[in-house]
Amino acid sequence: PPFPNPFNSYVNIKYNIYEDGYGLITLSNILGQEIKNIGPRWFNKGVHRTTLSADDLSTGIYILNFSFEGISNHYKTILLK
């Protein structure tokens, strides 16, 4: 899950990949429009950490989407400036 939440200028993402494979991480606004993405790319098995900058985003609610080898997870996160 993303942290801190709510966040200000950046959000940290920690996730565990259980087997090697292709994945995609996207940040979408509340309307479902993709704002930022990481991938699609190959992820190796293990714990990963990523930081997304929010300097170019406005205050609001965003959805962080994880998709790896057919499995998807979604997390609501709030940007406060």
Short mmCIF file of N, CA and C in Angstrom, two decimals:
data_model
loop_
_atom_site.label_atom_id
_atom_site.label_comp_id
_atom_site.label_asym_id
_atom_site.label_seq_id
_atom_site.Cartn_x
_atom_site.Cartn_y
_atom_site.Cartn_z
N PRO A 1 0.82 -1.21 0.00
CA PRO A 1 0.00 0.00 0.00
C PRO A 1 0.86 1.27 0.00
N PRO A 2 0.31 2.34 -0.50
CA PRO A 2 1.06 3.60 -0.53
C PRO A 2 1.17 4.23 0.86
N PHE A 3 2.30 4.91 1.11
CA PHE A 3 2.46 5.64 2.36
C PHE A 3 3.38 6.82 2.11
N PRO A 4 3.28 7.94 2.76
CA PRO A 4 2.20 8.24 3.70
C PRO A 4 0.88 8.43 2.96
N ASN A 5 -0.20 8.32 3.66
CA ASN A 5 -1.53 8.50 3.07
C ASN A 5 -2.41 9.15 4.12
N PRO A 6 -2.79 10.40 3.94
CA PRO A 6 -2.58 11.26 2.78
C PRO A 6 -1.12 11.66 2.62
N PHE A 7 -0.77 12.07 1.37
CA PHE A 7 0.60 12.47 1.10
C PHE A 7 0.65 13.89 0.57
N ASN A 8 1.88 14.45 0.50
CA ASN A 8 2.03 15.83 0.07
C ASN A 8 2.77 15.91 -1.25
N SER A 9 4.07 15.72 -1.26
CA SER A 9 4.83 15.90 -2.49
C SER A 9 5.27 14.58 -3.14
N TYR A 10 5.24 13.51 -2.39
CA TYR A 10 5.60 12.21 -2.94
C TYR A 10 4.88 11.11 -2.17
N VAL A 11 4.75 9.96 -2.82
CA VAL A 11 4.16 8.80 -2.16
C VAL A 11 5.09 7.61 -2.38
N ASN A 12 5.34 6.88 -1.31
CA ASN A 12 6.17 5.68 -1.36
C ASN A 12 5.28 4.47 -1.58
N ILE A 13 5.77 3.55 -2.38
CA ILE A 13 5.02 2.34 -2.67
C ILE A 13 5.93 1.15 -2.39
N LYS A 14 5.50 0.25 -1.54
CA LYS A 14 6.26 -0.97 -1.25
C LYS A 14 5.37 -2.14 -1.64
N TYR A 15 5.92 -3.07 -2.41
CA TYR A 15 5.12 -4.20 -2.87
C TYR A 15 6.01 -5.43 -3.01
N ASN A 16 5.39 -6.58 -2.89
CA ASN A 16 6.10 -7.85 -2.95
C ASN A 16 5.63 -8.61 -4.18
N ILE A 17 6.59 -9.00 -5.00
CA ILE A 17 6.31 -9.81 -6.18
C ILE A 17 6.68 -11.25 -5.83
N TYR A 18 5.72 -12.16 -5.98
CA TYR A 18 5.94 -13.54 -5.55
C TYR A 18 6.61 -14.41 -6.61
N GLU A 19 6.56 -13.98 -7.87
CA GLU A 19 7.27 -14.69 -8.93
C GLU A 19 7.62 -13.69 -10.03
N ASP A 20 8.68 -13.96 -10.76
CA ASP A 20 9.09 -13.08 -11.85
C ASP A 20 7.95 -12.93 -12.86
N GLY A 21 7.81 -11.72 -13.41
CA GLY A 21 6.78 -11.53 -14.44
C GLY A 21 6.61 -10.07 -14.80
N TYR A 22 5.74 -9.85 -15.77
CA TYR A 22 5.45 -8.49 -16.22
C TYR A 22 4.41 -7.85 -15.33
N GLY A 23 4.61 -6.56 -15.11
CA GLY A 23 3.66 -5.84 -14.27
C GLY A 23 3.51 -4.40 -14.71
N LEU A 24 2.51 -3.75 -14.16
CA LEU A 24 2.22 -2.36 -14.46
C LEU A 24 1.69 -1.70 -13.20
N ILE A 25 2.21 -0.52 -12.88
CA ILE A 25 1.72 0.28 -11.77
C ILE A 25 1.25 1.60 -12.37
N THR A 26 0.02 1.98 -12.09
CA THR A 26 -0.49 3.25 -12.61
C THR A 26 -1.12 4.06 -11.49
N LEU A 27 -1.10 5.37 -11.67
CA LEU A 27 -1.80 6.28 -10.79
C LEU A 27 -2.88 6.94 -11.62
N SER A 28 -4.13 6.81 -11.18
CA SER A 28 -5.27 7.37 -11.91
C SER A 28 -6.00 8.36 -11.04
N ASN A 29 -6.67 9.31 -11.69
CA ASN A 29 -7.52 10.22 -10.93
C ASN A 29 -8.84 9.51 -10.62
N ILE A 30 -9.71 10.17 -9.91
CA ILE A 30 -10.96 9.55 -9.46
C ILE A 30 -11.90 9.23 -10.63
N LEU A 31 -11.64 9.85 -11.80
CA LEU A 31 -12.45 9.59 -13.01
C LEU A 31 -11.91 8.40 -13.79
N GLY A 32 -10.79 7.82 -13.32
CA GLY A 32 -10.21 6.67 -14.00
C GLY A 32 -9.20 7.02 -15.07
N GLN A 33 -8.88 8.29 -15.22
CA GLN A 33 -7.89 8.72 -16.22
C GLN A 33 -6.49 8.47 -15.68
N GLU A 34 -5.67 7.78 -16.48
CA GLU A 34 -4.30 7.47 -16.06
C GLU A 34 -3.46 8.74 -16.04
N ILE A 35 -2.80 8.99 -14.91
CA ILE A 35 -1.98 10.17 -14.72
C ILE A 35 -0.50 9.84 -14.87
N LYS A 36 -0.06 8.74 -14.27
CA LYS A 36 1.34 8.30 -14.31
C LYS A 36 1.36 6.79 -14.41
N ASN A 37 2.48 6.25 -14.95
CA ASN A 37 2.60 4.79 -14.95
C ASN A 37 4.05 4.37 -14.85
N ILE A 38 4.23 3.19 -14.33
CA ILE A 38 5.53 2.52 -14.28
C ILE A 38 5.33 1.20 -14.99
N GLY A 39 5.89 1.07 -16.15
CA GLY A 39 5.75 -0.16 -16.90
C GLY A 39 4.92 0.05 -18.14
N PRO A 40 4.51 -0.99 -18.80
CA PRO A 40 4.74 -2.37 -18.37
C PRO A 40 6.22 -2.72 -18.44
N ARG A 41 6.64 -3.49 -17.49
CA ARG A 41 8.03 -3.90 -17.46
C ARG A 41 8.16 -5.20 -16.68
N TRP A 42 9.33 -5.79 -16.77
CA TRP A 42 9.64 -7.04 -16.08
C TRP A 42 9.99 -6.74 -14.63
N PHE A 43 9.38 -7.46 -13.71
CA PHE A 43 9.70 -7.35 -12.28
C PHE A 43 10.24 -8.69 -11.81
N ASN A 44 11.34 -8.65 -11.10
CA ASN A 44 11.89 -9.86 -10.50
C ASN A 44 11.19 -10.13 -9.17
N LYS A 45 11.17 -11.38 -8.79
CA LYS A 45 10.60 -11.80 -7.52
C LYS A 45 11.28 -11.06 -6.38
N GLY A 46 10.48 -10.65 -5.37
CA GLY A 46 11.04 -10.00 -4.20
C GLY A 46 10.30 -8.73 -3.81
N VAL A 47 10.84 -8.05 -2.82
CA VAL A 47 10.24 -6.82 -2.31
C VAL A 47 10.80 -5.64 -3.11
N HIS A 48 9.92 -4.76 -3.54
CA HIS A 48 10.29 -3.59 -4.32
C HIS A 48 9.78 -2.33 -3.64
N ARG A 49 10.48 -1.22 -3.89
CA ARG A 49 10.06 0.08 -3.38
C ARG A 49 10.15 1.08 -4.52
N THR A 50 9.12 1.91 -4.64
CA THR A 50 9.06 2.93 -5.67
C THR A 50 8.53 4.21 -5.06
N THR A 51 9.03 5.34 -5.51
CA THR A 51 8.53 6.63 -5.06
C THR A 51 7.97 7.39 -6.27
N LEU A 52 6.74 7.87 -6.15
CA LEU A 52 6.13 8.68 -7.20
C LEU A 52 6.06 10.13 -6.73
N SER A 53 6.52 11.03 -7.58
CA SER A 53 6.44 12.46 -7.28
C SER A 53 5.06 12.99 -7.63
N ALA A 54 4.55 13.89 -6.80
CA ALA A 54 3.24 14.49 -7.03
C ALA A 54 3.36 15.99 -7.27
N ASP A 55 4.57 16.45 -7.59
CA ASP A 55 4.79 17.88 -7.79
C ASP A 55 3.89 18.47 -8.88
N ASP A 56 3.59 17.67 -9.89
CA ASP A 56 2.79 18.16 -11.02
C ASP A 56 1.29 17.82 -10.89
N LEU A 57 0.87 17.35 -9.73
CA LEU A 57 -0.53 16.98 -9.51
C LEU A 57 -1.22 17.96 -8.58
N SER A 58 -2.53 18.05 -8.69
CA SER A 58 -3.29 18.91 -7.80
C SER A 58 -3.90 18.10 -6.67
N THR A 59 -4.32 18.78 -5.63
CA THR A 59 -4.97 18.14 -4.49
C THR A 59 -6.15 17.30 -4.96
N GLY A 60 -6.28 16.10 -4.41
CA GLY A 60 -7.40 15.26 -4.80
C GLY A 60 -7.22 13.82 -4.37
N ILE A 61 -8.15 13.00 -4.79
CA ILE A 61 -8.13 11.57 -4.51
C ILE A 61 -7.61 10.86 -5.76
N TYR A 62 -6.67 9.96 -5.55
CA TYR A 62 -6.07 9.20 -6.64
C TYR A 62 -6.15 7.71 -6.32
N ILE A 63 -6.12 6.90 -7.37
CA ILE A 63 -6.15 5.45 -7.23
C ILE A 63 -4.84 4.89 -7.75
N LEU A 64 -4.16 4.12 -6.90
CA LEU A 64 -2.93 3.45 -7.27
C LEU A 64 -3.30 2.03 -7.68
N ASN A 65 -2.98 1.66 -8.91
CA ASN A 65 -3.36 0.36 -9.46
C ASN A 65 -2.12 -0.50 -9.69
N PHE A 66 -2.14 -1.72 -9.19
CA PHE A 66 -1.07 -2.69 -9.40
C PHE A 66 -1.63 -3.83 -10.24
N SER A 67 -0.96 -4.19 -11.32
CA SER A 67 -1.35 -5.34 -12.14
C SER A 67 -0.11 -6.17 -12.42
N PHE A 68 -0.11 -7.40 -11.94
CA PHE A 68 1.00 -8.32 -12.15
C PHE A 68 0.47 -9.68 -12.55
N GLU A 69 0.84 -10.09 -13.76
CA GLU A 69 0.49 -11.43 -14.24
C GLU A 69 -0.98 -11.77 -13.98
N GLY A 70 -1.88 -10.87 -14.31
CA GLY A 70 -3.31 -11.11 -14.21
C GLY A 70 -3.93 -10.83 -12.85
N ILE A 71 -3.15 -10.42 -11.87
CA ILE A 71 -3.67 -10.09 -10.54
C ILE A 71 -3.62 -8.58 -10.37
N SER A 72 -4.73 -7.98 -9.93
CA SER A 72 -4.80 -6.53 -9.76
C SER A 72 -5.19 -6.15 -8.34
N ASN A 73 -4.58 -5.08 -7.86
CA ASN A 73 -4.93 -4.49 -6.57
C ASN A 73 -5.05 -2.99 -6.76
N HIS A 74 -5.95 -2.37 -6.01
CA HIS A 74 -6.20 -0.94 -6.12
C HIS A 74 -6.22 -0.33 -4.73
N TYR A 75 -5.56 0.83 -4.60
CA TYR A 75 -5.51 1.54 -3.33
C TYR A 75 -5.88 3.00 -3.53
N LYS A 76 -6.76 3.50 -2.68
CA LYS A 76 -7.11 4.91 -2.73
C LYS A 76 -6.08 5.68 -1.92
N THR A 77 -5.61 6.79 -2.48
CA THR A 77 -4.65 7.64 -1.78
C THR A 77 -5.05 9.10 -1.99
N ILE A 78 -4.74 9.92 -1.02
CA ILE A 78 -5.18 11.32 -1.03
C ILE A 78 -3.97 12.23 -1.07
N LEU A 79 -3.98 13.16 -2.02
CA LEU A 79 -2.93 14.16 -2.14
C LEU A 79 -3.42 15.47 -1.53
N LEU A 80 -2.69 15.99 -0.54
CA LEU A 80 -3.00 17.27 0.09
C LEU A 80 -1.83 18.21 -0.11
N LYS A 81 -2.10 19.38 -0.67
CA LYS A 81 -1.02 20.36 -0.88
C LYS A 81 -1.30 21.59 -0.06
#
